[in-house]
Amino acid sequence: QSQLHPNCSALGPNPRNDSNSSTWCSWAPFDGDNYKELFGALDNAFLVAYAIGMFISGIFGERLPLRYYLSGGMVLSGVFTTLFGLGYFWDIHVLWYFIVMQVCNGLVQTTGWPSVVTCVGNWFGKGKRGLIMGVWNSHTSVGNILGSLIAGVWVSSAWGLSFIVPGIVIAAMGVICFFFLVEYPEDVGCSPPLHHVRVTTSEKDPEGITSNEGPLSSSDHSKEPAEEPEAISFIGALRIPGVVEFSLCLLFAKLVSYTFLYWLPLYIVNVAHFGAKEAGDLSTLFDVGGILGGIVAGRISDYAGGRATTCCVMLVVAAPMLFLYNHIGQNGIGTSIAMLILCGALVNGPYALITTAVSADLGTHESLKGNSKALSTVTAIIDGTGSVGAALGPLLAGLISPTGWNNVFYMLIAADVLACLV
């Protein structure tokens, strides 16, 4: 919905709402001067529901067949997204209808991330996990770009289709997942991956996290066919070394990333004085940088053997780059493009690494003694905590931006430094 209001006065008459034919902004209840606050309420309804739902979602994901859980969540996401868009065709002008659809959508979309990270984590072991998951994680940025472009097609004509078409797409993909997703390599006769690099007393643990139980013996890798290991509890997942630290780190990293996602087009319009369309196109470069950053971060962390160190270095460099972007990023189109890609890589690199490879590493940590039934819960805790930052960032930016964009950037730099310290 944040795509629909920034330039509404230029969108032309709305054929569906004849009471006031000037713009689609005449669509009650978004036709008053408080439309920004109402859209903010819609954004936060989704993000808060997503953050709360995520902590519960991982617990279910560990106890239900992932194929059913993920497919069901995708189909329901499609249903609620479509219902939001149908508000246009059904002539609904009640704010609560749109809020309820956003909350339901936020809750059912929490089935996605823990499920997909768990499935990929089940297939790939520790050795190349960073690179593979870095490449795989580029789907989030591609989705952001495609979502903006697909939604943009109908913004000026029938905005309901901006929600109905993506809703149909995700529901259709849910059906495909149901028929074709393979959860475990063993299900199709492949051997399971090695989740740990053997640690001897002479070698240092690459993560700086040594379990009390010591390294796994080779027998730990063979699953007892007779008894299925029990799913881990919420508290048990929190006790895994590194889960709390990486969760808090992601909170601050995601705060920065989502502030850019929601506010960058407006910043470009206000500071660089580009048109709304050019600003929208330019802001996608931040996601392009995110794709590159995720792949580079994954490759470096595999090679160096330290995920935490990789995140730390990228966050340290990101802080001055954000400062530079605010000061010289608008000096020319070339500078703007280069700085956006660079900032996107440095901000989204650690975020991508933590939500994928780090989550999978911790979900198959040595202290679990080969029990992989923690992957979904750990992923959900880390991403759920991160989602609190995703809800806070745009909200804080909204409160701070009237005092000047410099202050917004100081807030983002402070968040980056806190992520690094954690």
GROMACS .gro file of C-alpha atoms in nm:
model
  422
    1GLN     CA    1   0.000   0.000   0.000
    2SER     CA    2   0.295   0.234   0.048
    3GLN     CA    3   0.333   0.222  -0.332
    4LEU     CA    4  -0.015   0.365  -0.381
    5HIS     CA    5  -0.011   0.701  -0.204
    6PRO     CA    6   0.317   0.894  -0.258
    7ASN     CA    7   0.217   1.048  -0.590
    8CYS     CA    8  -0.158   1.000  -0.582
    9SER     CA    9  -0.240   1.343  -0.722
   10ALA     CA   10  -0.075   1.247  -1.051
   11LEU     CA   11  -0.265   0.924  -1.091
   12GLY     CA   12  -0.567   1.073  -1.265
   13PRO     CA   13  -0.936   1.010  -1.207
   14ASN     CA   14  -1.057   0.699  -1.033
   15PRO     CA   15  -1.328   0.535  -1.241
   16ARG     CA   16  -1.466   0.336  -0.946
   17ASN     CA   17  -1.529   0.618  -0.699
   18ASP     CA   18  -1.739   0.887  -0.861
   19SER     CA   19  -1.813   1.083  -0.544
   20ASN     CA   20  -1.488   1.271  -0.599
   21SER     CA   21  -1.330   1.205  -0.935
   22SER     CA   22  -1.003   1.396  -0.886
   23THR     CA   23  -0.772   1.119  -0.759
   24TRP     CA   24  -0.776   0.773  -0.610
   25CYS     CA   25  -0.689   0.942  -0.279
   26SER     CA   26  -1.060   1.019  -0.264
   27TRP     CA   27  -1.102   0.655  -0.164
   28ALA     CA   28  -1.245   0.681   0.188
   29PRO     CA   29  -1.116   0.642   0.456
   30PHE     CA   30  -0.783   0.745   0.296
   31ASP     CA   31  -0.918   1.072   0.152
   32GLY     CA   32  -0.844   1.298   0.451
   33ASP     CA   33  -0.530   1.489   0.543
   34ASN     CA   34  -0.438   1.208   0.783
   35TYR     CA   35  -0.386   0.956   0.501
   36LYS     CA   36  -0.016   0.914   0.590
   37GLU     CA   37  -0.108   0.812   0.945
   38LEU     CA   38  -0.366   0.564   0.813
   39PHE     CA   39  -0.115   0.406   0.575
   40GLY     CA   40   0.133   0.396   0.864
   41ALA     CA   41  -0.129   0.208   1.068
   42LEU     CA   42  -0.168  -0.044   0.782
   43ASP     CA   43   0.209  -0.095   0.757
   44ASN     CA   44   0.245  -0.142   1.132
   45ALA     CA   45  -0.057  -0.373   1.157
   46PHE     CA   46   0.121  -0.607   0.915
   47LEU     CA   47   0.469  -0.576   1.068
   48VAL     CA   48   0.358  -0.613   1.432
   49ALA     CA   49   0.138  -0.914   1.348
   50TYR     CA   50   0.433  -1.063   1.155
   51ALA     CA   51   0.675  -1.008   1.446
   52ILE     CA   52   0.438  -1.159   1.704
   53GLY     CA   53   0.330  -1.445   1.477
   54MET     CA   54   0.690  -1.535   1.395
   55PHE     CA   55   0.771  -1.642   1.752
   56ILE     CA   56   0.473  -1.882   1.751
   57SER     CA   57   0.523  -1.996   1.391
   58GLY     CA   58   0.860  -2.168   1.442
   59ILE     CA   59   0.717  -2.385   1.718
   60PHE     CA   60   0.443  -2.511   1.481
   61GLY     CA   61   0.692  -2.547   1.194
   62GLU     CA   62   0.899  -2.791   1.404
   63ARG     CA   63   0.597  -3.011   1.477
   64LEU     CA   64   0.408  -3.016   1.145
   65PRO     CA   65   0.513  -3.151   0.804
   66LEU     CA   66   0.687  -2.849   0.646
   67ARG     CA   67   0.538  -2.912   0.302
   68TYR     CA   68   0.182  -2.882   0.434
   69TYR     CA   69   0.270  -2.593   0.665
   70LEU     CA   70   0.444  -2.386   0.396
   71SER     CA   71   0.186  -2.460   0.123
   72GLY     CA   72  -0.105  -2.379   0.355
   73GLY     CA   73   0.059  -2.051   0.458
   74MET     CA   74   0.121  -1.950   0.096
   75VAL     CA   75  -0.237  -2.022  -0.011
   76LEU     CA   76  -0.377  -1.829   0.289
   77SER     CA   77  -0.138  -1.537   0.216
   78GLY     CA   78  -0.283  -1.529  -0.134
   79VAL     CA   79  -0.639  -1.534   0.003
   80PHE     CA   80  -0.587  -1.239   0.242
   81THR     CA   81  -0.389  -1.034  -0.012
   82THR     CA   82  -0.667  -1.090  -0.268
   83LEU     CA   83  -0.934  -0.996  -0.010
   84PHE     CA   84  -0.747  -0.668   0.054
   85GLY     CA   85  -0.760  -0.590  -0.320
   86LEU     CA   86  -1.125  -0.694  -0.345
   87GLY     CA   87  -1.203  -0.407  -0.108
   88TYR     CA   88  -1.170  -0.191  -0.420
   89PHE     CA   89  -1.417  -0.391  -0.630
   90TRP     CA   90  -1.658  -0.440  -0.337
   91ASP     CA   91  -1.647  -0.065  -0.262
   92ILE     CA   92  -1.538  -0.110   0.099
   93HIS     CA   93  -1.451   0.215   0.282
   94VAL     CA   94  -1.405   0.088   0.638
   95LEU     CA   95  -1.051   0.115   0.779
   96TRP     CA   96  -1.101  -0.191   1.000
   97TYR     CA   97  -1.154  -0.417   0.698
   98PHE     CA   98  -0.809  -0.326   0.559
   99ILE     CA   99  -0.644  -0.346   0.904
  100VAL     CA  100  -0.789  -0.694   0.971
  101MET     CA  101  -0.671  -0.816   0.628
  102GLN     CA  102  -0.319  -0.684   0.703
  103VAL     CA  103  -0.309  -0.852   1.047
  104CYS     CA  104  -0.429  -1.186   0.904
  105ASN     CA  105  -0.177  -1.156   0.621
  106GLY     CA  106   0.106  -1.080   0.866
  107LEU     CA  107   0.020  -1.386   1.074
  108VAL     CA  108  -0.006  -1.636   0.786
  109GLN     CA  109   0.310  -1.506   0.615
  110THR     CA  110   0.513  -1.610   0.920
  111THR     CA  111   0.482  -1.969   0.797
  112GLY     CA  112   0.719  -1.883   0.512
  113TRP     CA  113   1.063  -1.791   0.639
  114PRO     CA  114   1.119  -2.059   0.908
  115SER     CA  115   0.993  -2.324   0.662
  116VAL     CA  116   1.209  -2.227   0.365
  117VAL     CA  117   1.530  -2.176   0.570
  118THR     CA  118   1.470  -2.514   0.736
  119CYS     CA  119   1.422  -2.689   0.400
  120VAL     CA  120   1.736  -2.536   0.250
  121GLY     CA  121   1.925  -2.601   0.576
  122ASN     CA  122   1.823  -2.967   0.562
  123TRP     CA  123   1.980  -2.999   0.218
  124PHE     CA  124   2.310  -2.812   0.256
  125GLY     CA  125   2.579  -2.863   0.521
  126LYS     CA  126   2.811  -2.615   0.685
  127GLY     CA  127   3.094  -2.606   0.428
  128LYS     CA  128   2.927  -2.418   0.140
  129ARG     CA  129   2.615  -2.303   0.322
  130GLY     CA  130   2.708  -1.932   0.326
  131LEU     CA  131   2.752  -1.905  -0.052
  132ILE     CA  132   2.455  -2.126  -0.142
  133MET     CA  133   2.222  -1.945   0.096
  134GLY     CA  134   2.361  -1.607  -0.013
  135VAL     CA  135   2.270  -1.683  -0.375
  136TRP     CA  136   1.937  -1.839  -0.270
  137ASN     CA  137   1.849  -1.540  -0.046
  138SER     CA  138   1.862  -1.303  -0.345
  139HIS     CA  139   1.498  -1.411  -0.400
  140THR     CA  140   1.392  -1.164  -0.126
  141SER     CA  141   1.533  -0.866  -0.318
  142VAL     CA  142   1.404  -0.999  -0.651
  143GLY     CA  143   1.062  -1.033  -0.486
  144ASN     CA  144   1.076  -0.675  -0.358
  145ILE     CA  145   1.160  -0.546  -0.706
  146LEU     CA  146   0.899  -0.762  -0.883
  147GLY     CA  147   0.636  -0.674  -0.621
  148SER     CA  148   0.689  -0.302  -0.681
  149LEU     CA  149   0.678  -0.341  -1.059
  150ILE     CA  150   0.369  -0.568  -1.062
  151ALA     CA  151   0.183  -0.345  -0.813
  152GLY     CA  152   0.279  -0.038  -1.014
  153VAL     CA  153   0.103  -0.161  -1.331
  154TRP     CA  154  -0.249  -0.107  -1.191
  155VAL     CA  155  -0.189   0.177  -0.942
  156SER     CA  156  -0.334   0.444  -1.171
  157SER     CA  157  -0.629   0.240  -1.300
  158ALA     CA  158  -0.773  -0.028  -1.069
  159TRP     CA  159  -0.552  -0.041  -0.758
  160GLY     CA  160  -0.733  -0.353  -0.631
  161LEU     CA  161  -0.552  -0.557  -0.899
  162SER     CA  162  -0.217  -0.452  -0.745
  163PHE     CA  163  -0.311  -0.688  -0.460
  164ILE     CA  164  -0.526  -0.947  -0.638
  165VAL     CA  165  -0.261  -1.043  -0.900
  166PRO     CA  166   0.024  -1.100  -0.646
  167GLY     CA  167  -0.229  -1.286  -0.427
  168ILE     CA  168  -0.310  -1.525  -0.712
  169VAL     CA  169   0.063  -1.569  -0.787
  170ILE     CA  170   0.156  -1.672  -0.429
  171ALA     CA  171  -0.146  -1.905  -0.396
  172ALA     CA  172  -0.050  -2.076  -0.724
  173MET     CA  173   0.310  -2.118  -0.604
  174GLY     CA  174   0.174  -2.266  -0.280
  175VAL     CA  175   0.000  -2.537  -0.482
  176ILE     CA  176   0.325  -2.606  -0.674
  177CYS     CA  177   0.515  -2.632  -0.340
  178PHE     CA  178   0.259  -2.880  -0.210
  179PHE     CA  179   0.320  -3.114  -0.503
  180PHE     CA  180   0.695  -3.075  -0.556
  181LEU     CA  181   0.875  -2.969  -0.235
  182VAL     CA  182   1.113  -3.230  -0.090
  183GLU     CA  183   1.188  -3.162   0.278
  184TYR     CA  184   1.478  -3.400   0.344
  185PRO     CA  185   1.748  -3.542   0.111
  186GLU     CA  186   1.675  -3.885   0.264
  187ASP     CA  187   1.320  -3.869   0.122
  188VAL     CA  188   1.459  -3.910  -0.230
  189GLY     CA  189   1.747  -4.142  -0.148
  190CYS     CA  190   2.021  -3.877  -0.106
  191SER     CA  191   2.257  -3.878   0.191
  192PRO     CA  192   2.209  -3.605   0.455
  193PRO     CA  193   2.466  -3.320   0.463
  194LEU     CA  194   2.740  -3.280   0.724
  195HIS     CA  195   2.615  -3.001   0.952
  196HIS     CA  196   2.937  -2.953   1.151
  197VAL     CA  197   3.302  -2.909   1.075
  198ARG     CA  198   3.481  -3.143   1.316
  199VAL     CA  199   3.656  -2.943   1.588
  200THR     CA  200   3.966  -3.076   1.761
  201THR     CA  201   4.134  -2.928   2.068
  202SER     CA  202   4.408  -2.775   1.853
  203GLU     CA  203   4.155  -2.596   1.632
  204LYS     CA  204   3.954  -2.294   1.733
  205ASP     CA  205   3.579  -2.298   1.682
  206PRO     CA  206   3.530  -2.068   1.379
  207GLU     CA  207   3.226  -1.904   1.538
  208GLY     CA  208   3.389  -1.852   1.875
  209ILE     CA  209   3.106  -2.070   2.011
  210THR     CA  210   3.222  -2.394   2.173
  211SER     CA  211   2.956  -2.626   2.305
  212ASN     CA  212   2.989  -2.781   2.649
  213GLU     CA  213   2.929  -3.124   2.505
  214GLY     CA  214   3.232  -3.106   2.277
  215PRO     CA  215   3.254  -3.212   1.912
  216LEU     CA  216   3.011  -3.456   1.762
  217SER     CA  217   3.115  -3.812   1.732
  218SER     CA  218   3.054  -3.979   1.399
  219SER     CA  219   2.765  -4.177   1.545
  220ASP     CA  220   2.577  -3.851   1.606
  221HIS     CA  221   2.535  -3.805   1.232
  222SER     CA  222   2.344  -4.128   1.182
  223LYS     CA  223   1.977  -4.083   1.261
  224GLU     CA  224   1.815  -4.359   1.467
  225PRO     CA  225   1.539  -4.485   1.241
  226ALA     CA  226   1.342  -4.615   1.541
  227GLU     CA  227   1.283  -4.290   1.727
  228GLU     CA  228   1.232  -3.942   1.587
  229PRO     CA  229   1.415  -3.672   1.791
  230GLU     CA  230   1.188  -3.439   1.988
  231ALA     CA  231   1.132  -3.082   1.873
  232ILE     CA  232   1.314  -2.824   2.083
  233SER     CA  233   1.127  -2.588   2.317
  234PHE     CA  234   1.128  -2.208   2.283
  235ILE     CA  235   1.349  -2.169   2.593
  236GLY     CA  236   1.575  -2.452   2.473
  237ALA     CA  237   1.628  -2.267   2.145
  238LEU     CA  238   1.716  -1.945   2.331
  239ARG     CA  239   1.983  -2.135   2.526
  240ILE     CA  240   2.174  -2.228   2.209
  241PRO     CA  241   2.493  -2.016   2.216
  242GLY     CA  242   2.463  -1.721   1.978
  243VAL     CA  243   2.085  -1.718   1.926
  244VAL     CA  244   2.015  -1.418   2.153
  245GLU     CA  245   2.315  -1.217   2.025
  246PHE     CA  246   2.237  -1.272   1.656
  247SER     CA  247   1.865  -1.202   1.720
  248LEU     CA  248   1.947  -0.861   1.870
  249CYS     CA  249   2.199  -0.791   1.593
  250LEU     CA  250   1.930  -0.864   1.332
  251LEU     CA  251   1.685  -0.635   1.515
  252PHE     CA  252   1.913  -0.336   1.447
  253ALA     CA  253   2.020  -0.453   1.098
  254LYS     CA  254   1.658  -0.504   0.989
  255LEU     CA  255   1.563  -0.166   1.138
  256VAL     CA  256   1.805  -0.001   0.893
  257SER     CA  257   1.705  -0.218   0.597
  258TYR     CA  258   1.328  -0.166   0.636
  259THR     CA  259   1.365   0.208   0.694
  260PHE     CA  260   1.534   0.223   0.353
  261LEU     CA  261   1.269  -0.003   0.198
  262TYR     CA  262   0.982   0.223   0.311
  263TRP     CA  263   1.139   0.571   0.310
  264LEU     CA  264   1.402   0.572   0.034
  265PRO     CA  265   1.171   0.679  -0.253
  266LEU     CA  266   1.043   0.971  -0.044
  267TYR     CA  267   1.398   1.070   0.055
  268ILE     CA  268   1.511   1.068  -0.310
  269VAL     CA  269   1.211   1.283  -0.411
  270ASN     CA  270   1.268   1.536  -0.130
  271VAL     CA  271   1.648   1.561  -0.139
  272ALA     CA  272   1.745   1.484  -0.500
  273HIS     CA  273   1.421   1.631  -0.645
  274PHE     CA  274   1.359   1.341  -0.883
  275GLY     CA  275   1.006   1.254  -0.995
  276ALA     CA  276   0.815   0.980  -0.813
  277LYS     CA  277   0.870   0.724  -1.093
  278GLU     CA  278   1.248   0.788  -1.113
  279ALA     CA  279   1.273   0.774  -0.732
  280GLY     CA  280   1.091   0.439  -0.731
  281ASP     CA  281   1.324   0.301  -0.998
  282LEU     CA  282   1.635   0.433  -0.821
  283SER     CA  283   1.531   0.288  -0.486
  284THR     CA  284   1.534  -0.065  -0.636
  285LEU     CA  285   1.914  -0.029  -0.667
  286PHE     CA  286   1.932  -0.066  -0.287
  287ASP     CA  287   1.784  -0.415  -0.336
  288VAL     CA  288   2.027  -0.487  -0.621
  289GLY     CA  289   2.308  -0.404  -0.376
  290GLY     CA  290   2.140  -0.635  -0.125
  291ILE     CA  291   2.162  -0.928  -0.369
  292LEU     CA  292   2.537  -0.869  -0.421
  293GLY     CA  293   2.597  -0.812  -0.048
  294GLY     CA  294   2.425  -1.137   0.052
  295ILE     CA  295   2.629  -1.343  -0.195
  296VAL     CA  296   2.961  -1.176  -0.102
  297ALA     CA  297   2.891  -1.207   0.273
  298GLY     CA  298   2.808  -1.576   0.234
  299ARG     CA  299   3.120  -1.649   0.028
  300ILE     CA  300   3.354  -1.462   0.262
  301SER     CA  301   3.204  -1.625   0.572
  302ASP     CA  302   3.252  -1.973   0.418
  303TYR     CA  303   3.610  -1.895   0.325
  304ALA     CA  304   3.705  -1.724   0.653
  305GLY     CA  305   3.501  -1.961   0.868
  306GLY     CA  306   3.349  -1.678   1.073
  307ARG     CA  307   2.994  -1.556   1.019
  308ALA     CA  308   3.002  -1.313   1.315
  309THR     CA  309   3.329  -1.152   1.201
  310THR     CA  310   3.194  -1.106   0.847
  311CYS     CA  311   2.877  -0.936   0.979
  312CYS     CA  312   3.084  -0.717   1.212
  313VAL     CA  313   3.320  -0.590   0.940
  314MET     CA  314   3.032  -0.512   0.699
  315LEU     CA  315   2.839  -0.323   0.969
  316VAL     CA  316   3.151  -0.123   1.065
  317VAL     CA  317   3.197  -0.013   0.702
  318ALA     CA  318   2.822   0.048   0.655
  319ALA     CA  319   2.806   0.327   0.917
  320PRO     CA  320   3.041   0.576   0.740
  321MET     CA  321   2.893   0.479   0.402
  322LEU     CA  322   2.544   0.580   0.520
  323PHE     CA  323   2.690   0.911   0.639
  324LEU     CA  324   2.859   0.963   0.300
  325TYR     CA  325   2.542   0.873   0.107
  326ASN     CA  326   2.346   1.138   0.297
  327HIS     CA  327   2.611   1.403   0.223
  328ILE     CA  328   2.734   1.328  -0.131
  329GLY     CA  329   2.487   1.064  -0.256
  330GLN     CA  330   2.276   1.319  -0.443
  331ASN     CA  331   2.562   1.500  -0.621
  332GLY     CA  332   2.492   1.328  -0.950
  333ILE     CA  333   2.308   1.032  -1.096
  334GLY     CA  334   2.628   0.823  -1.121
  335THR     CA  335   2.727   0.890  -0.759
  336SER     CA  336   2.372   0.819  -0.648
  337ILE     CA  337   2.362   0.480  -0.826
  338ALA     CA  338   2.705   0.373  -0.694
  339MET     CA  339   2.631   0.478  -0.334
  340LEU     CA  340   2.287   0.311  -0.334
  341ILE     CA  341   2.430  -0.022  -0.453
  342LEU     CA  342   2.719   0.001  -0.203
  343CYS     CA  343   2.493   0.092   0.092
  344GLY     CA  344   2.248  -0.183  -0.008
  345ALA     CA  345   2.529  -0.440  -0.011
  346LEU     CA  346   2.672  -0.334   0.327
  347VAL     CA  347   2.336  -0.301   0.505
  348ASN     CA  348   2.163  -0.608   0.358
  349GLY     CA  349   2.471  -0.835   0.351
  350PRO     CA  350   2.475  -0.902   0.728
  351TYR     CA  351   2.093  -0.913   0.734
  352ALA     CA  352   2.092  -1.179   0.459
  353LEU     CA  353   2.368  -1.380   0.628
  354ILE     CA  354   2.199  -1.382   0.972
  355THR     CA  355   1.853  -1.480   0.844
  356THR     CA  356   1.992  -1.768   0.634
  357ALA     CA  357   2.331  -1.931   0.701
  358VAL     CA  358   2.362  -1.817   1.065
  359SER     CA  359   2.006  -1.934   1.143
  360ALA     CA  360   2.080  -2.272   0.983
  361ASP     CA  361   2.415  -2.302   1.166
  362LEU     CA  362   2.258  -2.229   1.504
  363GLY     CA  363   1.956  -2.452   1.430
  364THR     CA  364   2.195  -2.744   1.377
  365HIS     CA  365   2.439  -2.641   1.653
  366GLU     CA  366   2.670  -2.901   1.806
  367SER     CA  367   2.507  -2.867   2.148
  368LEU     CA  368   2.192  -3.022   1.997
  369LYS     CA  369   2.381  -3.350   1.937
  370GLY     CA  370   2.254  -3.403   1.585
  371ASN     CA  371   1.890  -3.307   1.654
  372SER     CA  372   1.788  -3.093   1.355
  373LYS     CA  373   1.444  -3.033   1.504
  374ALA     CA  374   1.550  -2.683   1.616
  375LEU     CA  375   1.601  -2.525   1.273
  376SER     CA  376   1.252  -2.380   1.237
  377THR     CA  377   1.228  -2.250   1.596
  378VAL     CA  378   1.573  -2.085   1.588
  379THR     CA  379   1.503  -1.925   1.248
  380ALA     CA  380   1.169  -1.794   1.378
  381ILE     CA  381   1.323  -1.647   1.697
  382ILE     CA  382   1.598  -1.470   1.501
  383ASP     CA  383   1.368  -1.339   1.227
  384GLY     CA  384   1.090  -1.256   1.476
  385THR     CA  385   1.326  -1.038   1.680
  386GLY     CA  386   1.446  -0.882   1.354
  387SER     CA  387   1.086  -0.806   1.260
  388VAL     CA  388   1.051  -0.595   1.575
  389GLY     CA  389   1.327  -0.379   1.425
  390ALA     CA  390   1.147  -0.384   1.088
  391ALA     CA  391   0.837  -0.238   1.256
  392LEU     CA  392   1.035   0.014   1.466
  393GLY     CA  393   1.257   0.155   1.188
  394PRO     CA  394   0.995   0.307   0.955
  395LEU     CA  395   0.796   0.425   1.261
  396LEU     CA  396   1.100   0.607   1.407
  397ALA     CA  397   1.185   0.752   1.065
  398GLY     CA  398   0.830   0.890   1.043
  399LEU     CA  399   0.867   1.058   1.381
  400ILE     CA  400   1.220   1.191   1.317
  401SER     CA  401   1.191   1.298   0.949
  402PRO     CA  402   1.006   1.628   1.026
  403THR     CA  403   1.319   1.740   1.218
  404GLY     CA  404   1.534   1.682   0.907
  405TRP     CA  405   1.673   1.392   0.705
  406ASN     CA  406   2.015   1.424   0.870
  407ASN     CA  407   1.864   1.309   1.199
  408VAL     CA  408   1.709   1.004   1.029
  409PHE     CA  409   2.054   0.906   0.900
  410TYR     CA  410   2.211   0.957   1.245
  411MET     CA  411   1.945   0.720   1.382
  412LEU     CA  412   2.030   0.462   1.112
  413ILE     CA  413   2.405   0.495   1.178
  414ALA     CA  414   2.345   0.449   1.553
  415ALA     CA  415   2.141   0.133   1.480
  416ASP     CA  416   2.425  -0.004   1.263
  417VAL     CA  417   2.681   0.058   1.538
  418LEU     CA  418   2.454  -0.114   1.796
  419ALA     CA  419   2.414  -0.413   1.561
  420CYS     CA  420   2.792  -0.435   1.535
  421LEU     CA  421   2.843  -0.409   1.914
  422VAL     CA  422   2.591  -0.688   1.979
   0.00000   0.00000   0.00000
